[in-house]
Amino acid sequence: MHLINTETFEIREFGGEDVPQYAVLSHTWGEEEVTLQDMRRANSEAKKGYEKVKNFCSIAKADNFEFVWIDTCCIDKTNSTELSEAINSMYRWYQSAEVCYAYLADVSFDIVNQVDNPVYPELSASRWFTRGWTLQELIAPTKLIFLNQHWQVIGTKSDLRQDISEITGIPIRILSGDDALETASVAQRMSWATNRKTSRLEDKAYCLMGIFGINMPPIYGEAENAFIRLQEEIMKKWNDHSIFAWKSDKQNRGGLLATSVDAFKDCADIIVGPRSSIFPNSPWTRSNMGIHVELPFIGIGHRGLGLAILNCTKLGKQDMFVGIYLRDNFLTMKSFDRVQYEKLELVNAKYFRPSQYAARKICVPQQSNDRRHNFQSSNLELFDENLTNFESVIKQPLAIAPMDLTLIDEKELALLSDKAERGQVEEVRLLLAQSDKQTDLSDKHKRTALSYAAKQGDVERVRWLLAQRTIQVDSKDRYGRTPLSYAAQRGHTKVLWLLLAQNNVEANSRDENGRTPLSYAAGGGYDEAVWFLLTRIDVTPHSEDKDGLTPLSHAAKNGHVAVIDIFLAREDTPSHLRDGSGRSPLSYASESGQVAAVEMLLTRYYIESNIRDNNDYNSTPLCAGLLLLAAERGYNIIAKLLLKYDAEIDSRDNEGRTPLLVAVQNKHDTMVKLLLENGAKTVSKDIHGRVSLLLAIQNQDNAAVKLLLKLVKADTESKDDKELILAVKNNNNDVVKSLLESSAGTESRDAEGHTPLLLATRNNNDAIAKSLLESRAGTESRNAEGHTPLLLATRNNNDVIVKLLLQNNADTELKDNTGQNPLLFAAKNGYDNIVKLLLEGGAETESRNAEDQTPLLLAIKNGHEATVALLLESGAQMEAKNNEGQTALLLAVENGYAHVVGLLLKKGANTESRNKESQTPLLLAVDKGSKTMVELLLEGGNDTKLRDLEGRTPLLTQISDNNVDSEYKYSDNESLNPHVDIQTENDVVIPLLPGRGSEIEWTDSKGRSPLLLAAKNGHWPVVKQLLMEGADANWRDNEGKTPLFWASCNGYRDIVKLLLKNGAHRRDDVMGNTKAKIKSTFGPFINCCLQSREMGELCGALLIMLILFTLIPILIRIHKKDQAT
């Protein structure tokens, strides 16, 4: 500290406790003030300001002061360190001085000569009272003497305290020292400095440091930021809300702190409020985000407009709180701007309910000058436009209702209910406007007019209804919902404001589903309504409904980012990230495909690596489970976000599926590409052993197959349904081509032993078969049944694939497990095109199956004439026999194929061949009763004398016992083959009679002649013809029975007459009975019984029953007599 010696005018420097008693000068700077450097030079007396130094030293010396301090020449202003120290010490230096002399160079008044004249007019006009630095020079000294321009005493601070108080606004008790400076609020002390001027803008702040006991380094050039720094330092020292209670027409930064002390010009009456539990005693902090302070907050308008309540008031208004306008810019209750700087509001503490408007931790950034805010009153929309008096804001925000609004009756309410259920909004509004009865009625759903008006957002109607004394504001309908609930569901914030202003409204009421108004507002995405509800402490932010969902859960589920942002900004949200169902907001957002919500949730809170969610993938960590879910739903952007935040790309669900497997299974090709690009493993298998490529093929997803094939080599060694096998099974030509292009092996097999080529052939897929053959697939492979591709193609009658196989040298002679080769099968089924291709391909015509049948025999057996012709033209052997000894001709005759018989005869077939029963073709033809075939065979030179093993000639065969009932022998084949000839017995026999080489007296092994057999079997035309040819009518068989005997026994009267007419004898048979005797004894009954064995058995049974019915009554009577005896 530099001091001036009043005797020598020398500058001396003192430090610490060595500082002597001194007097200090307070003055306003004039021209040519003397500096410290000037005082050390010899020419200092030449400056005008030296006279001031000289006079002050003279005054001080007269008052016995050896040293004095003057700011102009006792500070080395060329030394920034010393200057900074002096600025920070100046208040203390004035305070420590024995006396301060205030030299008023513009005041001529003196206490001696003008005792009767008031000092105030001239004193109040003094420049000294307008300078910034003189404020601390007025307050700091204990003793202050005012001197006029002639260095005469005007008076002391104590003497002039009344005038000084009026001039400066400083309370008299503070001037007199009766009250400590700290009893004045920050706002009051700031107000004393308003309208004062300094040479440098920064000095407006620096000159106040001592008044607030603040020390900070001066930084010239920082302009108004100096005052911001001053307030920040004050905040660190004083818990005084009045520092925020300023207003200004020029403020443009949007922060809590004023940019100029002039903003406090109207704050002389702002005092600190009493200590109250309403205001938490938490410290204020300043960070790069802004000023953090905990204040009660009342939402009062749209776009986040509200009042922050300060613990300060105005003199005479101790029942009020000062309120400042803040805007919650992002509706997060985190970052606010000060708006409407020109206003301070008073809120009545009597009606302020801390249970509804508790203190909130808020942050107000102190923005730079480049951010301009012009939120004037006209631009701020209050919830209640009629609200002008905030002294009653909490008690009654309702304005007087329009006089033309009327009440509603029951009939109108029922109509209102019906219209509302139909969603007819305009009709509902019209009915509300026309109602004219009473306000407390309810409809069938127990809904009132207030409920409907609230849901429709009819502010004026709600306002009017609330003004009625009979209204039940919180009434519940049959679903447990209140008007507040309906208003929240539709986001009618103005209505919410009106309803919650009532004392009897439960802000957290629940309906039958457990949902609160906040839950409905959040689910609907009404961020402003959510914000407003959350400004109240009586609203539970994380309440759970019956399904366990919180408001945040509903918001996330529907992707309402703004609402999610509001909740995430809350400090209590991290502890409520899981709702009652065990799920997180991220889970709901991911499940619903809400990209923006997912991104916000991922970026806004930390997710533990092992945390799990109660969703379909609860076996995996949350992000990994959500990645599986995204893969299932095809949410590509969400998957990308999850991967960005290190979601495990190869995590597995309960079935062992990775996200890649899930994406492939659900045909989400873009997702597959994304996962592959991010390094997903392609070899991972699920619990069924399936890899991604296999699933892609199974789904016939060629795009995914191509993506996977870039990284995966097809598994060619597995014996199960692997890639190429599955693609062929699914007839997926494109996938097969892709696999073959990636060098997939063509010889893998499925569980039944099918190779890809076998499967393609079985499926009749020409294109795949061609692709496989072009890739050199083996043509000799067999399945479990021994089928080769050629055999399968033949079975399918697929001439295209047969041709392809033959072109690729397929073996035509390979047989399956049943002994069939392609030609055998084709011949059997009459596949002429296939037969032709096979024959051209060198197929062996004499191959045989398990029944020893050749292709020709099979073709004949099944009546395929064209096939027979093809085989014969290719040199098929006609005399080859099957295991029944049948040649081609015998088989054709047996099956009644006359055309085939004719074809074979033309080709020179042997007509004397016999089967195992030694039957010739003619014998078979006669046995089958085919006149056409008999004629064909006879024309072909067949010997009619040839007999079978029983010695029967064709003639005997035709009229034997076996042909009794064979009038239409081939009726079963009639619909199958048009070449079958249906002939009667007589038509066949006629060509076999004598004259054609037949012997009419030849007998069979039982000695029966043709005539005897004809008579026995009732062939009247044959009997007649034989008799005409000279047959013996009395021929006896080995049992001695004659034709007459058999005709008589079988009741053939016409034949009996014909035989008797042609010389048949009526002699006895081998048993000595004549026919006449037999007939006279037994009559018709015996005759009937003898006609057939079946009939005889029936007659015998009837005879036995007759005897029993006769004997039983007799036996019963005898038994009764014995009992009586």
PDB file of N, CA and C in Angstrom, residues 201-264:
ATOM      1  N   LEU A 201     -16.641   0.098 -18.660  1.00  0.00           N
ATOM      2  CA  LEU A 201     -17.847  -0.704 -18.429  1.00  0.00           C
ATOM      3  C   LEU A 201     -17.617  -1.756 -17.351  1.00  0.00           C
ATOM      4  N   GLU A 202     -16.448  -2.340 -17.372  1.00  0.00           N
ATOM      5  CA  GLU A 202     -16.147  -3.399 -16.413  1.00  0.00           C
ATOM      6  C   GLU A 202     -16.157  -2.888 -14.976  1.00  0.00           C
ATOM      7  N   ASP A 203     -15.838  -1.580 -14.796  1.00  0.00           N
ATOM      8  CA  ASP A 203     -15.762  -1.031 -13.447  1.00  0.00           C
ATOM      9  C   ASP A 203     -17.123  -0.983 -12.755  1.00  0.00           C
ATOM     10  N   LYS A 204     -18.205  -1.084 -13.530  1.00  0.00           N
ATOM     11  CA  LYS A 204     -19.536  -1.150 -12.912  1.00  0.00           C
ATOM     12  C   LYS A 204     -19.668  -2.374 -12.026  1.00  0.00           C
ATOM     13  N   ALA A 205     -18.943  -3.402 -12.410  1.00  0.00           N
ATOM     14  CA  ALA A 205     -18.941  -4.620 -11.589  1.00  0.00           C
ATOM     15  C   ALA A 205     -17.857  -4.553 -10.531  1.00  0.00           C
ATOM     16  N   TYR A 206     -16.663  -4.092 -10.911  1.00  0.00           N
ATOM     17  CA  TYR A 206     -15.539  -4.112  -9.984  1.00  0.00           C
ATOM     18  C   TYR A 206     -15.759  -3.185  -8.797  1.00  0.00           C
ATOM     19  N   CYS A 207     -16.481  -2.085  -9.028  1.00  0.00           N
ATOM     20  CA  CYS A 207     -16.709  -1.144  -7.942  1.00  0.00           C
ATOM     21  C   CYS A 207     -17.657  -1.670  -6.884  1.00  0.00           C
ATOM     22  N   LEU A 208     -18.342  -2.812  -7.197  1.00  0.00           N
ATOM     23  CA  LEU A 208     -19.306  -3.395  -6.250  1.00  0.00           C
ATOM     24  C   LEU A 208     -18.721  -4.568  -5.472  1.00  0.00           C
ATOM     25  N   MET A 209     -17.504  -4.966  -5.808  1.00  0.00           N
ATOM     26  CA  MET A 209     -16.946  -6.155  -5.175  1.00  0.00           C
ATOM     27  C   MET A 209     -16.877  -6.010  -3.664  1.00  0.00           C
ATOM     28  N   GLY A 210     -16.436  -4.862  -3.195  1.00  0.00           N
ATOM     29  CA  GLY A 210     -16.310  -4.662  -1.756  1.00  0.00           C
ATOM     30  C   GLY A 210     -17.642  -4.696  -1.053  1.00  0.00           C
ATOM     31  N   ILE A 211     -18.689  -4.163  -1.685  1.00  0.00           N
ATOM     32  CA  ILE A 211     -20.011  -4.134  -1.064  1.00  0.00           C
ATOM     33  C   ILE A 211     -20.531  -5.546  -0.797  1.00  0.00           C
ATOM     34  N   PHE A 212     -20.134  -6.493  -1.650  1.00  0.00           N
ATOM     35  CA  PHE A 212     -20.584  -7.883  -1.479  1.00  0.00           C
ATOM     36  C   PHE A 212     -19.489  -8.782  -0.899  1.00  0.00           C
ATOM     37  N   GLY A 213     -18.353  -8.135  -0.524  1.00  0.00           N
ATOM     38  CA  GLY A 213     -17.267  -8.911   0.054  1.00  0.00           C
ATOM     39  C   GLY A 213     -16.653  -9.885  -0.928  1.00  0.00           C
ATOM     40  N   ILE A 214     -16.583  -9.495  -2.169  1.00  0.00           N
ATOM     41  CA  ILE A 214     -16.127 -10.373  -3.248  1.00  0.00           C
ATOM     42  C   ILE A 214     -14.735  -9.964  -3.681  1.00  0.00           C
ATOM     43  N   ASN A 215     -13.952 -10.945  -3.978  1.00  0.00           N
ATOM     44  CA  ASN A 215     -12.646 -10.708  -4.592  1.00  0.00           C
ATOM     45  C   ASN A 215     -12.573 -11.501  -5.892  1.00  0.00           C
ATOM     46  N   MET A 216     -12.183 -10.782  -6.953  1.00  0.00           N
ATOM     47  CA  MET A 216     -11.994 -11.456  -8.232  1.00  0.00           C
ATOM     48  C   MET A 216     -11.078 -10.607  -9.089  1.00  0.00           C
ATOM     49  N   PRO A 217     -10.348 -11.233  -9.951  1.00  0.00           N
ATOM     50  CA  PRO A 217      -9.397 -10.458 -10.757  1.00  0.00           C
ATOM     51  C   PRO A 217     -10.117  -9.619 -11.801  1.00  0.00           C
ATOM     52  N   PRO A 218      -9.739  -8.360 -11.932  1.00  0.00           N
ATOM     53  CA  PRO A 218     -10.339  -7.525 -12.978  1.00  0.00           C
ATOM     54  C   PRO A 218      -9.749  -7.899 -14.338  1.00  0.00           C
ATOM     55  N   ILE A 219     -10.638  -7.970 -15.318  1.00  0.00           N
ATOM     56  CA  ILE A 219     -10.203  -8.291 -16.682  1.00  0.00           C
ATOM     57  C   ILE A 219     -10.814  -7.235 -17.593  1.00  0.00           C
ATOM     58  N   TYR A 220     -10.058  -6.246 -17.866  1.00  0.00           N
ATOM     59  CA  TYR A 220     -10.588  -5.180 -18.721  1.00  0.00           C
ATOM     60  C   TYR A 220     -10.656  -5.679 -20.162  1.00  0.00           C
ATOM     61  N   GLY A 221     -11.797  -5.416 -20.730  1.00  0.00           N
ATOM     62  CA  GLY A 221     -12.060  -5.921 -22.064  1.00  0.00           C
ATOM     63  C   GLY A 221     -13.146  -6.981 -22.080  1.00  0.00           C
ATOM     64  N   GLU A 222     -13.555  -7.496 -20.900  1.00  0.00           N
ATOM     65  CA  GLU A 222     -14.599  -8.528 -20.863  1.00  0.00           C
ATOM     66  C   GLU A 222     -16.005  -7.945 -20.876  1.00  0.00           C
ATOM     67  N   ALA A 223     -16.100  -6.597 -20.821  1.00  0.00           N
ATOM     68  CA  ALA A 223     -17.374  -5.896 -20.936  1.00  0.00           C
ATOM     69  C   ALA A 223     -18.372  -6.394 -19.888  1.00  0.00           C
ATOM     70  N   GLU A 224     -19.601  -6.681 -20.327  1.00  0.00           N
ATOM     71  CA  GLU A 224     -20.661  -7.017 -19.378  1.00  0.00           C
ATOM     72  C   GLU A 224     -20.428  -8.347 -18.671  1.00  0.00           C
ATOM     73  N   ASN A 225     -19.523  -9.139 -19.194  1.00  0.00           N
ATOM     74  CA  ASN A 225     -19.241 -10.411 -18.536  1.00  0.00           C
ATOM     75  C   ASN A 225     -18.655 -10.198 -17.140  1.00  0.00           C
ATOM     76  N   ALA A 226     -18.096  -9.019 -16.920  1.00  0.00           N
ATOM     77  CA  ALA A 226     -17.572  -8.696 -15.593  1.00  0.00           C
ATOM     78  C   ALA A 226     -18.700  -8.711 -14.569  1.00  0.00           C
ATOM     79  N   PHE A 227     -19.854  -8.176 -14.957  1.00  0.00           N
ATOM     80  CA  PHE A 227     -20.983  -8.161 -14.029  1.00  0.00           C
ATOM     81  C   PHE A 227     -21.536  -9.576 -13.822  1.00  0.00           C
ATOM     82  N   ILE A 228     -21.494 -10.412 -14.874  1.00  0.00           N
ATOM     83  CA  ILE A 228     -21.920 -11.813 -14.734  1.00  0.00           C
ATOM     84  C   ILE A 228     -21.012 -12.516 -13.736  1.00  0.00           C
ATOM     85  N   ARG A 229     -19.706 -12.271 -13.875  1.00  0.00           N
ATOM     86  CA  ARG A 229     -18.755 -12.899 -12.958  1.00  0.00           C
ATOM     87  C   ARG A 229     -18.990 -12.446 -11.528  1.00  0.00           C
ATOM     88  N   LEU A 230     -19.315 -11.191 -11.378  1.00  0.00           N
ATOM     89  CA  LEU A 230     -19.576 -10.660 -10.032  1.00  0.00           C
ATOM     90  C   LEU A 230     -20.755 -11.408  -9.402  1.00  0.00           C
ATOM     91  N   GLN A 231     -21.831 -11.583 -10.175  1.00  0.00           N
ATOM     92  CA  GLN A 231     -23.002 -12.262  -9.630  1.00  0.00           C
ATOM     93  C   GLN A 231     -22.715 -13.731  -9.313  1.00  0.00           C
ATOM     94  N   GLU A 232     -21.915 -14.342 -10.164  1.00  0.00           N
ATOM     95  CA  GLU A 232     -21.556 -15.723  -9.898  1.00  0.00           C
ATOM     96  C   GLU A 232     -20.777 -15.839  -8.588  1.00  0.00           C
ATOM     97  N   GLU A 233     -19.908 -14.873  -8.320  1.00  0.00           N
ATOM     98  CA  GLU A 233     -19.172 -14.884  -7.061  1.00  0.00           C
ATOM     99  C   GLU A 233     -20.101 -14.607  -5.885  1.00  0.00           C
ATOM    100  N   ILE A 234     -21.057 -13.738  -6.115  1.00  0.00           N
ATOM    101  CA  ILE A 234     -22.035 -13.451  -5.056  1.00  0.00           C
ATOM    102  C   ILE A 234     -22.831 -14.708  -4.721  1.00  0.00           C
ATOM    103  N   MET A 235     -23.231 -15.474  -5.773  1.00  0.00           N
ATOM    104  CA  MET A 235     -23.978 -16.704  -5.559  1.00  0.00           C
ATOM    105  C   MET A 235     -23.210 -17.694  -4.701  1.00  0.00           C
ATOM    106  N   LYS A 236     -21.912 -17.694  -4.835  1.00  0.00           N
ATOM    107  CA  LYS A 236     -21.093 -18.609  -4.041  1.00  0.00           C
ATOM    108  C   LYS A 236     -21.108 -18.223  -2.558  1.00  0.00           C
ATOM    109  N   LYS A 237     -21.344 -16.957  -2.309  1.00  0.00           N
ATOM    110  CA  LYS A 237     -21.239 -16.472  -0.924  1.00  0.00           C
ATOM    111  C   LYS A 237     -22.586 -16.274  -0.258  1.00  0.00           C
ATOM    112  N   TRP A 238     -23.584 -15.873  -1.033  1.00  0.00           N
ATOM    113  CA  TRP A 238     -24.864 -15.507  -0.434  1.00  0.00           C
ATOM    114  C   TRP A 238     -25.977 -16.409  -0.972  1.00  0.00           C
ATOM    115  N   ASN A 239     -26.789 -16.954  -0.071  1.00  0.00           N
ATOM    116  CA  ASN A 239     -27.971 -17.739  -0.441  1.00  0.00           C
ATOM    117  C   ASN A 239     -29.162 -16.784  -0.490  1.00  0.00           C
ATOM    118  N   ASP A 240     -29.182 -16.004  -1.528  1.00  0.00           N
ATOM    119  CA  ASP A 240     -30.155 -14.915  -1.614  1.00  0.00           C
ATOM    120  C   ASP A 240     -30.804 -14.960  -2.992  1.00  0.00           C
ATOM    121  N   HIS A 241     -32.072 -15.384  -3.032  1.00  0.00           N
ATOM    122  CA  HIS A 241     -32.785 -15.486  -4.309  1.00  0.00           C
ATOM    123  C   HIS A 241     -33.007 -14.152  -4.976  1.00  0.00           C
ATOM    124  N   SER A 242     -32.859 -13.071  -4.219  1.00  0.00           N
ATOM    125  CA  SER A 242     -33.149 -11.753  -4.815  1.00  0.00           C
ATOM    126  C   SER A 242     -32.168 -11.402  -5.920  1.00  0.00           C
ATOM    127  N   ILE A 243     -31.063 -12.132  -5.985  1.00  0.00           N
ATOM    128  CA  ILE A 243     -30.119 -11.870  -7.069  1.00  0.00           C
ATOM    129  C   ILE A 243     -30.751 -12.165  -8.424  1.00  0.00           C
ATOM    130  N   PHE A 244     -31.843 -12.979  -8.407  1.00  0.00           N
ATOM    131  CA  PHE A 244     -32.557 -13.296  -9.656  1.00  0.00           C
ATOM    132  C   PHE A 244     -33.779 -12.399  -9.855  1.00  0.00           C
ATOM    133  N   ALA A 245     -34.065 -11.538  -8.885  1.00  0.00           N
ATOM    134  CA  ALA A 245     -35.311 -10.768  -8.920  1.00  0.00           C
ATOM    135  C   ALA A 245     -35.103  -9.428  -9.610  1.00  0.00           C
ATOM    136  N   TRP A 246     -34.565  -9.424 -10.769  1.00  0.00           N
ATOM    137  CA  TRP A 246     -34.342  -8.220 -11.543  1.00  0.00           C
ATOM    138  C   TRP A 246     -35.283  -8.213 -12.742  1.00  0.00           C
ATOM    139  N   LYS A 247     -35.426  -7.126 -13.366  1.00  0.00           N
ATOM    140  CA  LYS A 247     -36.195  -7.032 -14.604  1.00  0.00           C
ATOM    141  C   LYS A 247     -35.568  -5.967 -15.482  1.00  0.00           C
ATOM    142  N   SER A 248     -35.703  -6.199 -16.776  1.00  0.00           N
ATOM    143  CA  SER A 248     -35.020  -5.302 -17.701  1.00  0.00           C
ATOM    144  C   SER A 248     -35.685  -5.341 -19.059  1.00  0.00           C
ATOM    145  N   ASP A 249     -35.696  -4.204 -19.706  1.00  0.00           N
ATOM    146  CA  ASP A 249     -36.213  -4.124 -21.069  1.00  0.00           C
ATOM    147  C   ASP A 249     -35.132  -4.426 -22.097  1.00  0.00           C
ATOM    148  N   LYS A 250     -33.874  -4.491 -21.644  1.00  0.00           N
ATOM    149  CA  LYS A 250     -32.767  -4.622 -22.578  1.00  0.00           C
ATOM    150  C   LYS A 250     -32.059  -5.976 -22.486  1.00  0.00           C
ATOM    151  N   GLN A 251     -32.405  -6.778 -21.510  1.00  0.00           N
ATOM    152  CA  GLN A 251     -31.720  -8.067 -21.341  1.00  0.00           C
ATOM    153  C   GLN A 251     -31.945  -8.943 -22.573  1.00  0.00           C
ATOM    154  N   ASN A 252     -30.918  -9.644 -23.015  1.00  0.00           N
ATOM    155  CA  ASN A 252     -31.082 -10.442 -24.232  1.00  0.00           C
ATOM    156  C   ASN A 252     -30.370 -11.789 -24.169  1.00  0.00           C
ATOM    157  N   ARG A 253     -29.970 -12.210 -22.991  1.00  0.00           N
ATOM    158  CA  ARG A 253     -29.229 -13.458 -22.912  1.00  0.00           C
ATOM    159  C   ARG A 253     -30.062 -14.650 -22.446  1.00  0.00           C
ATOM    160  N   GLY A 254     -31.178 -14.455 -21.865  1.00  0.00           N
ATOM    161  CA  GLY A 254     -32.033 -15.563 -21.451  1.00  0.00           C
ATOM    162  C   GLY A 254     -31.559 -16.278 -20.220  1.00  0.00           C
ATOM    163  N   GLY A 255     -30.589 -15.693 -19.462  1.00  0.00           N
ATOM    164  CA  GLY A 255     -30.079 -16.360 -18.285  1.00  0.00           C
ATOM    165  C   GLY A 255     -30.698 -15.839 -17.009  1.00  0.00           C
ATOM    166  N   LEU A 256     -30.320 -16.484 -15.889  1.00  0.00           N
ATOM    167  CA  LEU A 256     -30.827 -16.053 -14.591  1.00  0.00           C
ATOM    168  C   LEU A 256     -30.149 -14.769 -14.122  1.00  0.00           C
ATOM    169  N   LEU A 257     -28.958 -14.513 -14.616  1.00  0.00           N
ATOM    170  CA  LEU A 257     -28.186 -13.371 -14.151  1.00  0.00           C
ATOM    171  C   LEU A 257     -28.343 -12.182 -15.088  1.00  0.00           C
ATOM    172  N   ALA A 258     -28.449 -11.020 -14.489  1.00  0.00           N
ATOM    173  CA  ALA A 258     -28.575  -9.794 -15.279  1.00  0.00           C
ATOM    174  C   ALA A 258     -27.239  -9.451 -15.917  1.00  0.00           C
ATOM    175  N   THR A 259     -27.293  -8.789 -17.031  1.00  0.00           N
ATOM    176  CA  THR A 259     -26.062  -8.396 -17.721  1.00  0.00           C
ATOM    177  C   THR A 259     -25.608  -6.998 -17.311  1.00  0.00           C
ATOM    178  N   SER A 260     -26.430  -6.309 -16.555  1.00  0.00           N
ATOM    179  CA  SER A 260     -26.064  -4.957 -16.098  1.00  0.00           C
ATOM    180  C   SER A 260     -26.705  -4.710 -14.742  1.00  0.00           C
ATOM    181  N   VAL A 261     -26.025  -3.940 -13.919  1.00  0.00           N
ATOM    182  CA  VAL A 261     -26.571  -3.608 -12.611  1.00  0.00           C
ATOM    183  C   VAL A 261     -27.836  -2.785 -12.738  1.00  0.00           C
ATOM    184  N   ASP A 262     -28.020  -2.144 -13.884  1.00  0.00           N
ATOM    185  CA  ASP A 262     -29.207  -1.308 -14.081  1.00  0.00           C
ATOM    186  C   ASP A 262     -30.494  -2.133 -14.067  1.00  0.00           C
ATOM    187  N   ALA A 263     -30.397  -3.452 -14.250  1.00  0.00           N
ATOM    188  CA  ALA A 263     -31.588  -4.295 -14.220  1.00  0.00           C
ATOM    189  C   ALA A 263     -32.204  -4.340 -12.833  1.00  0.00           C
ATOM    190  N   PHE A 264     -31.443  -3.853 -11.805  1.00  0.00           N
ATOM    191  CA  PHE A 264     -31.932  -3.871 -10.428  1.00  0.00           C
ATOM    192  C   PHE A 264     -32.474  -2.520  -9.981  1.00  0.00           C
TER     193      PHE A 264
END
